[in-house]
C-alpha cells in the first residue's frame, strides 16, 4: 500500500509540475515549468511530454459533450524543436480523430524566446485509449536487479553533477551497480543502464508519469563512454498498462550508434514486475573526449 | 552492380507510385494511390508514408530560397487515422523547424471519403537530414539467412492469398523458411519473420523506400498465430544510412502482446549487410480463431 496517510493533503510536487489550466482561446492551456525540473539549462523532456499529454487529455475530454473512455495516453510521438526553459508555457491542442478504441490528437508546447518571440519547443502526436484492466499475454520479463536498497542512489553522485541535474532531486533513482560503472569513469561499453525509479514526493505512477519515467534515467550514451548533452530529437512511447503503486523498474539499451545519432530504447515495469511502457528515442550525442 | 542497362527508361513502377505534383495552394501536393498497392481494400501504409515523405521533402526543399542539405528522411512518426483507398489523394505539408542538422515538418494525407467529404488518412511528423557518408560505429548485425534463391518467394503463396495482397506483386519478397511456418499453418510462436526484399521493377532502394520496406513484410502477428488484418495505429521509423543497391534484408520481431495491441519492431540491412533503418509500430490484432 502507498503511505497515503503520510502524504500532505496539498497537490504533490509531481502533480503540481504537470498542472495546466485552460486558456480562453480554444485548445489552449497554460502552465509553468519550474526550475526544479531542469537538466543543465533545459527542462527535462519527459516533463515537457507529461505536461503536454495532460493538456491534450483535457482537450480530448472536454471539447465534446460525448462521454469518452479514452483517458489513458497509449502512444505519443514527440519531436523536440528547441530546448524548453523554466518559466511559463502555453500548449495548443487539436483533436485529430475520435475512434472506437483510440482518440488521436496533436499538441505543441510554446514559450516566449529570449527576444520575446514565441518559439515552439515540442510538437507531438498522441493517442489516448482505455487501459483499464489491460493485460498482456506475452511480454518482456523484468530484468534481474538487486533491490533498491542495494542499488546506487543518484543522490550519492558528486554535488557538481547534481547541481547540473536538479531534475534528479525530484526522483528517487537507484541504479543497478552492474550498469553504473560509467559514473566512476568505467563505462561498460554494452549500452545498458538499469534502475529503480519513483518520485521523491511519493506520487504513485500513472500512465502519464510513465512517459516521464521512460525519459528520466541518465542517457544510455554514458555507458558507451559518451559524455555531456544527448538531446532527444524524436521520442515515441507506448503505454501498455496502468502501473501498480510503488517502484518502477527502468531499463535502457542502445544498439546503433553513428553519424552523431543513436537510438535509446527504454522499457518500464511496475512494482509487480509487469511491463507497463516502452519507448525508443533518436538522440544526438557528442563525440567521445579524445584520450 | 544493378542491371541499370536492362531497366526501362520510363519512370519505374515504384517511382510512379510515390510521385506527387505540387498543387496551387501553398504546401499542397496531389497524387494517386494505384489499386496495385493494396492489401485487402486498403493501400499499404508504407506506400502512404513514402508518398507523404516525398511531398514533405519537396516542401522542405522548395518553400525557401535557402539551400538545404536535408534531403534524406531520418525520422518519421505516422498516426494512421482511417484506411487509405485507391484513388486520388492530397497532402498538406508544413515546415515546423529548420535546424542545423535536421529540418522538421508535418504532413497529412487526405482523400475524399465515400460521401465525398474529405477524410484525413494519416498524419505524420518527420525530420530530414543529410545521410551522405553516414557511418555507424556500433550496429545490430544482419541475421543469418539462406540466400534469396533458397528462400520462399511470396509469389508461391496460394492465389487466394495473393489476390488479397496485390501489394505483394510489387515486391520480390523471399521469406526465410525458418520463419515462414505460419504460411503452412505452423506459426512458431516466437514472433519473428525475416526475409529478403527488393522492388519487382528493380528500383534500387533509397532512404524513402526504406520506410516502405520497414512496413512491407507480412505482419509478425502471423508468426504468433494471429490471422487477418493488423492495422497500424502508430509507426515510427529511423533511417540511419543511405542503402547500397540490391537486396534489402528485413527482420521483424514482437515481444509485447495483449489488450488488442502489439508492437512490431522492424530492422532493415542493405545488400552489404549494413544496418540502414529500424522502426517500431503499435498495431492492433484480432484474437486468434478459437480452436
Coordinates of C-alpha atoms in Angstrom, one line a residue:
Chain A
X1 CA 0.0 0.0 0.0
X2 CA 1.2 3.5 -0.6
X3 CA 1.6 5.6 2.5
X4 CA -1.2 7.9 1.5
X5 CA -1.9 8.9 5.1
X6 CA 1.7 10.2 5.4
X7 CA 1.4 12.4 2.4
X8 CA 0.5 16.1 2.5
X9 CA -3.0 16.9 1.5
X10 CA -1.7 19.5 -0.9
X11 CA -1.1 18.6 -4.5
X12 CA 2.1 16.7 -4.9
X13 CA 5.2 18.2 -6.4
X14 CA 4.8 16.0 -9.4
X15 CA 1.1 16.8 -9.8
X16 CA 1.9 20.5 -9.5
X17 CA 4.6 20.2 -12.2
X18 CA 2.2 18.8 -14.8
X19 CA -0.7 21.0 -13.9
X20 CA -2.1 23.1 -16.7
X21 CA -5.0 25.5 -16.7
X22 CA -7.4 26.0 -19.6
X23 CA -6.9 29.2 -21.6
X24 CA -9.6 31.4 -23.0
X25 CA -8.7 30.5 -26.6
X26 CA -10.0 27.1 -27.8
X27 CA -7.5 24.4 -27.3
X28 CA -5.0 26.5 -25.3
X29 CA -3.7 25.6 -21.9
X30 CA -1.2 27.4 -19.7
X31 CA 1.4 26.1 -17.3
X32 CA 4.8 26.8 -15.8
X33 CA 8.0 24.8 -15.9
X34 CA 9.7 25.1 -12.5
X35 CA 13.5 25.4 -12.5
X36 CA 13.3 22.3 -10.1
X37 CA 13.0 20.1 -13.2
X38 CA 16.0 21.2 -15.3
X39 CA 18.9 19.2 -16.7
X40 CA 21.6 21.8 -17.3
X41 CA 19.6 24.8 -18.6
X42 CA 16.8 22.8 -20.2
X43 CA 13.6 21.4 -18.7
X44 CA 13.5 17.6 -18.7
X45 CA 11.9 16.3 -21.9
X46 CA 9.8 13.8 -20.0
X47 CA 8.2 16.6 -18.0
X48 CA 7.5 18.5 -21.2
X49 CA 5.8 15.5 -22.7
X50 CA 3.9 14.7 -19.5
X51 CA 2.6 18.3 -19.3
X52 CA 1.6 18.3 -23.0
X53 CA -0.2 15.0 -22.5
X54 CA -2.1 16.4 -19.6
X55 CA -3.2 19.4 -21.7
X56 CA -4.2 17.2 -24.7
X57 CA -6.0 14.8 -22.4
X58 CA -8.1 17.7 -21.0
X59 CA -8.8 18.8 -24.6
X60 CA -10.0 15.3 -25.6
X61 CA -12.3 15.0 -22.6
X62 CA -13.7 18.5 -22.5
X63 CA -14.2 19.7 -26.1
X64 CA -17.2 17.4 -26.7
X65 CA -20.4 16.6 -24.9
X66 CA -19.9 13.0 -25.6
X67 CA -18.5 10.7 -22.9
X68 CA -15.1 9.3 -23.6
X69 CA -13.3 6.3 -22.0
X70 CA -10.1 7.3 -23.7
X71 CA -8.4 8.7 -20.6
X72 CA -5.1 7.0 -20.8
X73 CA -2.2 8.0 -23.1
X74 CA -1.4 5.0 -25.2
X75 CA 1.1 6.4 -27.7
X76 CA 3.0 9.6 -28.0
X77 CA 5.5 10.7 -30.7
X78 CA 7.2 13.9 -29.8
X79 CA 9.6 16.0 -31.9
X80 CA 11.8 18.3 -29.8
X81 CA 12.4 21.5 -31.7
X82 CA 14.1 23.8 -29.2
X83 CA 15.1 23.4 -25.5
X84 CA 12.3 24.2 -23.1
X85 CA 13.3 26.7 -20.3
X86 CA 12.0 27.2 -16.8
X87 CA 9.0 29.6 -16.9
X88 CA 5.5 29.9 -18.4
X89 CA 4.5 27.8 -21.4
X90 CA 1.4 27.5 -23.5
X91 CA 0.1 24.4 -25.2
X92 CA -2.1 24.3 -28.4
X93 CA -4.0 21.1 -28.7
X94 CA -6.1 19.7 -31.5
X95 CA -8.4 16.7 -31.7
X96 CA -7.5 14.9 -34.8
X97 CA -9.8 11.8 -34.7
X98 CA -12.1 10.2 -32.3
X99 CA -12.1 6.4 -33.0
X100 CA -13.7 3.5 -31.3
X101 CA -10.7 2.3 -29.4
X102 CA -8.4 5.3 -29.6
X103 CA -8.7 9.1 -29.8
X104 CA -5.8 10.9 -31.5
X105 CA -4.7 14.4 -31.1
X106 CA -1.8 16.8 -31.6
X107 CA -0.2 19.1 -29.1
X108 CA 2.5 21.8 -29.3
X109 CA 4.3 23.5 -26.4
X110 CA 5.3 27.1 -26.9
X111 CA 7.3 29.6 -24.8
X112 CA 8.5 33.1 -25.4
X113 CA 12.1 33.0 -26.6
X114 CA 14.8 35.3 -25.2
X115 CA 13.7 38.1 -27.6
X116 CA 10.0 37.7 -26.6
X117 CA 9.0 36.0 -29.8
X118 CA 7.1 32.8 -29.2
X119 CA 9.0 29.6 -30.0
X120 CA 7.7 26.1 -30.4
X121 CA 9.5 23.8 -28.0
X122 CA 8.0 20.4 -28.9
X123 CA 5.3 19.1 -31.2
X124 CA 3.6 15.7 -30.6
X125 CA 1.0 13.4 -32.0
X126 CA -0.6 11.2 -29.4
X127 CA -3.4 8.6 -29.0
X128 CA -5.4 8.0 -25.9
X129 CA -7.4 4.9 -25.0
X130 CA -8.7 2.9 -22.1
X131 CA -6.1 0.8 -20.3
X132 CA -8.5 -0.3 -17.5
X133 CA -7.8 -4.0 -17.0
X134 CA -5.4 -4.2 -19.9
X135 CA -3.4 -7.4 -19.7
X136 CA -0.5 -8.8 -21.8
X137 CA -0.4 -12.4 -22.7
X138 CA 3.2 -12.1 -23.8
X139 CA 5.7 -9.6 -22.5
X140 CA 9.4 -8.9 -22.0
X141 CA 10.4 -10.1 -18.5
X142 CA 11.7 -7.5 -16.0
X143 CA 15.5 -7.7 -15.6
X144 CA 17.2 -9.2 -12.6
X145 CA 18.3 -6.4 -10.4
X146 CA 19.3 -6.0 -6.8
X147 CA 16.6 -4.5 -4.6
X148 CA 16.5 -0.6 -4.4
X149 CA 18.3 -0.6 -1.1
X150 CA 21.3 -2.4 -2.6
X151 CA 21.4 -0.1 -5.6
X152 CA 23.3 3.2 -6.0
X153 CA 21.3 6.3 -5.2
X154 CA 21.6 9.2 -7.7
X155 CA 21.8 11.3 -4.5
X156 CA 25.3 9.8 -4.0
X157 CA 26.6 11.4 -7.2
X158 CA 29.1 14.2 -6.9
X159 CA 27.5 17.5 -5.9
X160 CA 28.9 19.2 -9.0
X161 CA 27.0 16.6 -11.1
X162 CA 23.7 17.0 -9.1
X163 CA 23.9 20.8 -9.4
X164 CA 23.6 20.4 -13.2
X165 CA 20.8 17.9 -12.7
X166 CA 18.2 19.5 -10.5
X167 CA 15.7 17.2 -12.1
X168 CA 17.3 14.2 -10.2
X169 CA 16.3 15.8 -6.9
X170 CA 12.7 15.2 -7.9
X171 CA 13.3 11.5 -8.3
X172 CA 14.3 8.6 -6.1
X173 CA 16.5 6.9 -8.6
X174 CA 18.6 3.8 -7.7
X175 CA 20.9 2.5 -10.4
X176 CA 21.9 -1.2 -10.6
X177 CA 25.6 -1.2 -9.7
X178 CA 26.2 -3.6 -12.6
X179 CA 25.3 -0.8 -15.0
X180 CA 26.6 2.2 -13.2
X181 CA 30.4 1.9 -13.8
X182 CA 30.3 4.9 -16.1
X183 CA 29.6 7.1 -13.0
X184 CA 33.0 6.1 -11.8
X185 CA 34.6 6.6 -15.2
X186 CA 34.3 3.0 -16.3
X187 CA 31.5 2.7 -18.9
X188 CA 30.9 -1.0 -19.7
X189 CA 30.6 -0.3 -23.5
X190 CA 27.5 -2.5 -23.5
X191 CA 25.0 0.3 -23.9
X192 CA 22.9 -0.7 -20.9
X193 CA 21.6 1.3 -17.8
X194 CA 19.0 -0.1 -15.4
X195 CA 17.5 1.3 -12.3
X196 CA 14.6 1.7 -9.9
X197 CA 12.6 4.9 -10.0
X198 CA 9.9 6.6 -8.0
X199 CA 9.0 10.2 -7.4
X200 CA 10.8 11.7 -4.4
X201 CA 7.4 13.1 -3.3
X202 CA 5.9 9.6 -3.2
X203 CA 3.4 10.3 -6.0
X204 CA 2.3 7.0 -7.3
X205 CA 2.8 6.3 -11.0
X206 CA 0.0 6.7 -13.6
X207 CA 0.1 6.3 -17.3
X208 CA 1.2 9.9 -18.0
X209 CA 4.0 9.6 -15.4
X210 CA 5.3 6.5 -17.2
X211 CA 6.2 8.8 -20.2
X212 CA 8.3 10.8 -17.8
X213 CA 9.8 7.6 -16.4
X214 CA 10.8 6.5 -20.0
X215 CA 13.0 9.6 -20.3
X216 CA 14.2 10.0 -16.7
X217 CA 17.3 7.9 -16.4
X218 CA 20.8 9.2 -17.3
X219 CA 21.4 8.8 -21.0
X220 CA 22.4 5.3 -22.1
X221 CA 25.2 7.0 -24.1
X222 CA 27.1 7.4 -20.8
X223 CA 27.5 3.6 -20.7
X224 CA 29.1 3.8 -24.2
X225 CA 31.7 6.3 -23.0
X226 CA 30.0 9.5 -24.3
X227 CA 29.7 12.5 -22.0
X228 CA 27.5 15.5 -22.0
X229 CA 24.3 16.5 -23.5
X230 CA 22.4 13.9 -25.6
X231 CA 19.5 15.9 -27.0
X232 CA 16.3 14.0 -27.8
X233 CA 15.3 14.7 -31.4
X234 CA 12.3 12.3 -31.6
X235 CA 10.7 10.2 -28.8
X236 CA 7.9 7.6 -29.2
X237 CA 6.5 5.9 -26.2
X238 CA 3.8 3.3 -25.8
X239 CA 1.9 2.8 -22.5
X240 CA 0.5 -0.7 -22.3
X241 CA -0.9 -1.0 -18.8
X242 CA -1.8 1.2 -15.9
X243 CA 1.0 0.8 -13.4
X244 CA 0.7 -0.6 -9.8
X245 CA 1.7 1.7 -7.0
X246 CA 5.4 1.6 -5.9
X247 CA 8.7 1.4 -7.6
X248 CA 9.2 1.4 -11.3
X249 CA 12.0 -0.6 -12.9
X250 CA 13.5 1.0 -16.0
X251 CA 16.0 -0.5 -18.5
X252 CA 17.8 1.4 -21.2
X253 CA 19.6 -0.1 -24.2
X254 CA 21.2 1.1 -27.4
X255 CA 22.5 -0.8 -30.4
X256 CA 23.0 1.5 -33.3
X257 CA 25.4 4.5 -32.9
X258 CA 27.0 6.6 -35.5
X259 CA 26.8 9.8 -37.6
X260 CA 26.1 11.8 -34.4
X261 CA 22.8 9.8 -33.8
X262 CA 21.8 6.9 -31.6
X263 CA 18.6 5.3 -30.5
X264 CA 17.8 4.8 -26.9
X265 CA 15.3 2.1 -26.1
X266 CA 13.6 2.2 -22.7
X267 CA 11.3 -0.3 -21.0
X268 CA 9.4 0.2 -17.8
X269 CA 8.0 -2.4 -15.5
X270 CA 5.8 -1.7 -12.4
X271 CA 6.3 -2.9 -8.8
X272 CA 4.6 -6.2 -9.6
X273 CA 7.1 -6.9 -12.5
X274 CA 4.6 -6.3 -15.2
X275 CA 5.7 -4.5 -18.4
X276 CA 3.8 -1.1 -18.5
X277 CA 5.6 1.0 -21.1
X278 CA 8.3 1.1 -23.7
X279 CA 9.9 3.7 -25.9
X280 CA 12.5 4.4 -28.5
X281 CA 14.1 7.8 -28.9
X282 CA 16.5 9.1 -31.5
X283 CA 19.0 11.4 -29.9
X284 CA 22.2 13.2 -30.7
X285 CA 25.5 12.8 -28.9
X286 CA 28.8 14.5 -28.9
X287 CA 31.9 12.5 -29.8
X288 CA 33.9 11.0 -27.0
X289 CA 36.5 13.1 -25.5
X290 CA 39.8 12.4 -27.2
X291 CA 42.2 10.4 -25.0
Chain B
X1 CA 26.1 -3.8 -59.9
X2 CA 22.5 -3.1 -60.6
X3 CA 21.3 -4.0 -64.1
X4 CA 20.6 -0.4 -65.0
X5 CA 21.1 -1.0 -68.7
X6 CA 18.3 -3.6 -68.6
X7 CA 15.8 -1.2 -67.0
X8 CA 13.2 0.8 -68.9
X9 CA 14.0 4.4 -69.4
X10 CA 10.5 5.3 -68.2
X11 CA 9.9 6.1 -64.6
X12 CA 9.7 2.9 -62.6
X13 CA 6.6 1.5 -61.1
X14 CA 7.8 2.5 -57.6
X15 CA 8.8 6.0 -58.6
X16 CA 5.5 6.4 -60.3
X17 CA 3.7 5.2 -57.1
X18 CA 5.3 7.8 -54.9
X19 CA 5.1 10.7 -57.4
X20 CA 3.3 13.8 -56.2
X21 CA 2.7 17.0 -58.1
X22 CA 2.7 20.4 -56.5
X23 CA -0.7 22.0 -56.0
X24 CA -1.7 25.6 -56.4
X25 CA -2.3 26.1 -52.7
X26 CA 0.8 26.5 -50.5
X27 CA 2.0 23.2 -49.1
X28 CA -0.4 21.1 -51.1
X29 CA 0.6 18.2 -53.3
X30 CA -1.5 15.8 -55.2
X31 CA -1.0 12.1 -56.1
X32 CA -2.9 8.9 -56.8
X33 CA -2.8 5.6 -55.0
X34 CA -3.0 2.8 -57.5
X35 CA -5.0 -0.3 -56.7
X36 CA -1.8 -2.2 -57.5
X37 CA -0.6 -1.3 -53.9
X38 CA -3.5 -2.6 -51.8
X39 CA -3.7 -5.1 -49.0
X40 CA -7.3 -6.2 -48.8
X41 CA -9.1 -2.9 -49.6
X42 CA -6.6 -0.5 -48.1
X43 CA -3.5 1.0 -49.6
X44 CA -0.3 -0.3 -47.9
X45 CA 0.7 2.0 -45.1
X46 CA 4.3 2.0 -46.2
X47 CA 3.3 3.5 -49.5
X48 CA 1.2 6.1 -47.8
X49 CA 4.2 7.1 -45.7
X50 CA 6.6 7.1 -48.7
X51 CA 4.3 9.3 -50.7
X52 CA 3.8 11.7 -47.8
X53 CA 7.6 11.9 -47.2
X54 CA 8.0 12.7 -50.9
X55 CA 5.6 15.6 -50.6
X56 CA 7.1 16.9 -47.4
X57 CA 10.6 16.6 -48.8
X58 CA 9.5 18.7 -51.8
X59 CA 8.1 21.3 -49.4
X60 CA 11.2 21.4 -47.3
X61 CA 13.4 22.0 -50.4
X62 CA 11.2 24.4 -52.3
X63 CA 9.5 26.8 -49.9
X64 CA 12.7 28.6 -49.2
X65 CA 15.4 30.3 -51.3
X66 CA 18.0 28.9 -48.9
X67 CA 19.9 25.9 -49.9
X68 CA 19.3 22.8 -47.8
X69 CA 21.3 19.6 -47.4
X70 CA 18.4 18.0 -45.5
X71 CA 17.3 15.7 -48.4
X72 CA 17.1 12.4 -46.5
X73 CA 14.2 11.4 -44.3
X74 CA 15.8 10.5 -40.9
X75 CA 12.8 10.1 -38.7
X76 CA 9.0 9.7 -39.3
X77 CA 6.2 9.2 -36.8
X78 CA 2.9 8.4 -38.5
X79 CA -0.5 8.1 -37.0
X80 CA -2.9 6.2 -39.2
X81 CA -6.4 7.6 -38.8
X82 CA -8.5 5.9 -41.5
X83 CA -7.6 3.3 -44.2
X84 CA -6.3 4.9 -47.4
X85 CA -8.1 3.7 -50.5
X86 CA -7.0 3.6 -54.2
X87 CA -7.6 6.9 -55.9
X88 CA -6.5 10.5 -55.7
X89 CA -5.1 11.9 -52.5
X90 CA -3.9 15.3 -51.4
X91 CA -1.1 16.1 -48.9
X92 CA -0.8 19.2 -46.7
X93 CA 2.7 19.8 -45.6
X94 CA 4.1 22.3 -43.1
X95 CA 7.7 23.3 -42.3
X96 CA 7.9 23.2 -38.5
X97 CA 11.6 24.0 -37.9
X98 CA 14.8 24.3 -39.9
X99 CA 17.7 23.3 -37.7
X100 CA 21.4 23.0 -38.3
X101 CA 21.4 19.2 -38.6
X102 CA 17.7 18.4 -39.1
X103 CA 14.7 20.1 -40.6
X104 CA 11.3 19.0 -39.2
X105 CA 7.9 19.1 -40.8
X106 CA 4.4 17.8 -40.6
X107 CA 2.4 16.2 -43.4
X108 CA -1.2 14.9 -43.6
X109 CA -2.7 12.7 -46.3
X110 CA -6.4 13.4 -47.2
X111 CA -8.8 11.7 -49.5
X112 CA -12.5 12.2 -50.3
X113 CA -14.5 9.7 -48.2
X114 CA -17.4 7.6 -49.6
X115 CA -19.7 10.5 -49.1
X116 CA -17.4 13.0 -50.8
X117 CA -16.3 14.7 -47.6
X118 CA -12.5 14.9 -47.2
X119 CA -11.1 12.5 -44.6
X120 CA -7.6 12.5 -43.1
X121 CA -5.9 9.2 -43.6
X122 CA -2.6 9.7 -41.9
X123 CA -0.8 12.5 -40.1
X124 CA 3.0 12.4 -39.6
X125 CA 5.8 14.4 -38.1
X126 CA 9.1 13.8 -39.8
X127 CA 12.7 15.1 -39.8
X128 CA 15.0 15.3 -42.7
X129 CA 18.8 15.4 -42.6
X130 CA 21.9 14.6 -44.7
X131 CA 22.9 10.9 -44.6
X132 CA 25.6 11.3 -47.2
X133 CA 28.5 9.2 -45.9
X134 CA 26.8 8.4 -42.6
X135 CA 28.5 5.6 -40.8
X136 CA 27.7 3.6 -37.7
X137 CA 30.5 2.6 -35.3
X138 CA 28.2 0.2 -33.5
X139 CA 25.2 -1.6 -35.0
X140 CA 23.0 -4.7 -34.8
X141 CA 24.4 -7.4 -37.1
X142 CA 22.3 -8.7 -40.0
X143 CA 20.6 -12.0 -39.2
X144 CA 21.9 -15.3 -40.7
X145 CA 19.6 -16.2 -43.5
X146 CA 19.8 -18.5 -46.6
X147 CA 20.4 -16.6 -49.8
X148 CA 17.3 -15.3 -51.6
X149 CA 17.3 -18.2 -54.1
X150 CA 16.9 -20.6 -51.2
X151 CA 14.1 -18.7 -49.5
X152 CA 10.4 -18.9 -50.1
X153 CA 9.0 -16.4 -52.7
X154 CA 5.8 -14.7 -51.7
X155 CA 4.7 -15.5 -55.3
X156 CA 4.4 -19.1 -54.2
X157 CA 1.6 -18.3 -51.8
X158 CA -1.9 -19.5 -52.6
X159 CA -3.6 -17.4 -55.3
X160 CA -6.5 -16.7 -52.9
X161 CA -3.9 -15.1 -50.5
X162 CA -2.2 -13.1 -53.3
X163 CA -5.5 -11.9 -54.6
X164 CA -6.0 -10.1 -51.3
X165 CA -2.4 -8.8 -51.3
X166 CA -1.9 -7.2 -54.6
X167 CA 0.8 -5.1 -52.9
X168 CA 3.0 -8.3 -52.8
X169 CA 3.1 -8.3 -56.6
X170 CA 5.0 -5.1 -56.5
X171 CA 7.7 -6.7 -54.4
X172 CA 10.2 -9.5 -54.8
X173 CA 9.9 -10.9 -51.3
X174 CA 11.7 -14.0 -50.2
X175 CA 11.0 -15.3 -46.7
X176 CA 13.5 -17.2 -44.6
X177 CA 11.9 -20.7 -44.4
X178 CA 12.9 -20.9 -40.7
X179 CA 10.3 -18.1 -40.1
X180 CA 7.7 -18.9 -42.6
X181 CA 6.0 -21.9 -40.9
X182 CA 2.9 -19.7 -40.3
X183 CA 2.2 -19.7 -44.1
X184 CA 1.6 -23.5 -43.8
X185 CA -0.4 -23.2 -40.6
X186 CA 2.5 -23.7 -38.2
X187 CA 3.4 -20.4 -36.6
X188 CA 6.5 -20.7 -34.5
X189 CA 5.1 -18.6 -31.6
X190 CA 8.5 -16.8 -31.4
X191 CA 7.2 -13.6 -33.0
X192 CA 9.8 -13.5 -35.8
X193 CA 9.7 -13.1 -39.6
X194 CA 12.7 -12.5 -41.8
X195 CA 13.1 -12.0 -45.5
X196 CA 14.9 -10.5 -48.5
X197 CA 13.1 -7.7 -50.3
X198 CA 13.5 -5.7 -53.4
X199 CA 11.1 -4.0 -55.8
X200 CA 9.8 -6.2 -58.5
X201 CA 10.6 -3.4 -61.0
X202 CA 14.3 -3.4 -59.9
X203 CA 14.1 0.1 -58.5
X204 CA 17.1 0.5 -56.2
X205 CA 16.4 1.4 -52.6
X206 CA 16.7 4.9 -51.4
X207 CA 16.0 6.4 -47.9
X208 CA 12.3 7.0 -48.6
X209 CA 11.9 3.4 -49.9
X210 CA 13.4 2.1 -46.7
X211 CA 10.3 3.4 -44.9
X212 CA 8.2 1.3 -47.2
X213 CA 10.5 -1.7 -46.6
X214 CA 10.0 -1.3 -42.8
X215 CA 6.3 -1.9 -43.3
X216 CA 6.3 -4.3 -46.3
X217 CA 6.5 -7.8 -44.8
X218 CA 3.6 -9.9 -43.7
X219 CA 2.6 -8.9 -40.1
X220 CA 4.8 -10.5 -37.4
X221 CA 1.4 -11.3 -35.7
X222 CA 1.1 -14.2 -38.2
X223 CA 4.1 -16.0 -36.5
X224 CA 2.2 -15.7 -33.2
X225 CA -0.8 -17.5 -34.6
X226 CA -3.0 -14.4 -35.3
X227 CA -4.7 -14.1 -38.6
X228 CA -6.2 -11.3 -40.6
X229 CA -5.8 -7.6 -40.5
X230 CA -3.3 -6.0 -38.1
X231 CA -3.9 -2.2 -38.6
X232 CA -1.0 0.1 -37.9
X233 CA -2.0 2.7 -35.3
X234 CA 1.3 4.4 -34.9
X235 CA 4.6 3.8 -36.8
X236 CA 7.9 5.4 -36.1
X237 CA 10.9 4.7 -38.4
X238 CA 14.5 5.9 -38.3
X239 CA 16.7 5.9 -41.4
X240 CA 20.4 5.7 -40.4
X241 CA 22.2 5.4 -43.8
X242 CA 21.6 5.6 -47.5
X243 CA 21.2 2.0 -48.7
X244 CA 23.5 0.3 -51.2
X245 CA 21.8 -1.0 -54.4
X246 CA 20.5 -4.6 -54.3
X247 CA 18.5 -6.7 -51.9
X248 CA 17.4 -5.5 -48.5
X249 CA 17.2 -7.8 -45.6
X250 CA 14.3 -7.2 -43.2
X251 CA 13.7 -8.7 -39.8
X252 CA 10.5 -8.4 -37.7
X253 CA 10.1 -9.2 -34.0
X254 CA 7.4 -8.6 -31.4
X255 CA 7.6 -9.1 -27.6
X256 CA 4.6 -7.5 -26.0
X257 CA 1.2 -8.6 -27.0
X258 CA -2.1 -8.0 -25.2
X259 CA -5.2 -5.9 -24.8
X260 CA -5.7 -6.0 -28.6
X261 CA -2.3 -4.2 -29.2
X262 CA 1.2 -5.3 -30.0
X263 CA 4.4 -3.7 -31.1
X264 CA 6.1 -4.8 -34.3
X265 CA 9.8 -3.9 -34.5
X266 CA 11.5 -3.9 -37.9
X267 CA 15.1 -3.6 -38.9
X268 CA 16.5 -3.3 -42.4
X269 CA 20.0 -4.0 -43.6
X270 CA 21.3 -3.3 -47.2
X271 CA 23.0 -5.7 -49.6
X272 CA 26.3 -5.0 -47.9
X273 CA 24.9 -6.1 -44.6
X274 CA 24.9 -2.6 -43.1
X275 CA 22.0 -1.5 -40.9
X276 CA 20.1 1.2 -42.7
X277 CA 16.8 1.6 -40.9
X278 CA 14.7 0.5 -37.9
X279 CA 11.2 1.0 -36.8
X280 CA 8.6 0.2 -34.2
X281 CA 4.9 0.2 -34.8
X282 CA 1.9 -0.2 -32.5
X283 CA -0.7 -2.2 -34.2
X284 CA -4.0 -3.8 -33.4
X285 CA -4.8 -7.5 -33.9
X286 CA -7.8 -9.8 -33.8
X287 CA -7.9 -12.6 -31.3
X288 CA -6.8 -15.9 -32.5
X289 CA -9.5 -18.1 -34.1
X290 CA -10.9 -20.3 -31.4
X291 CA -9.8 -23.9 -31.9

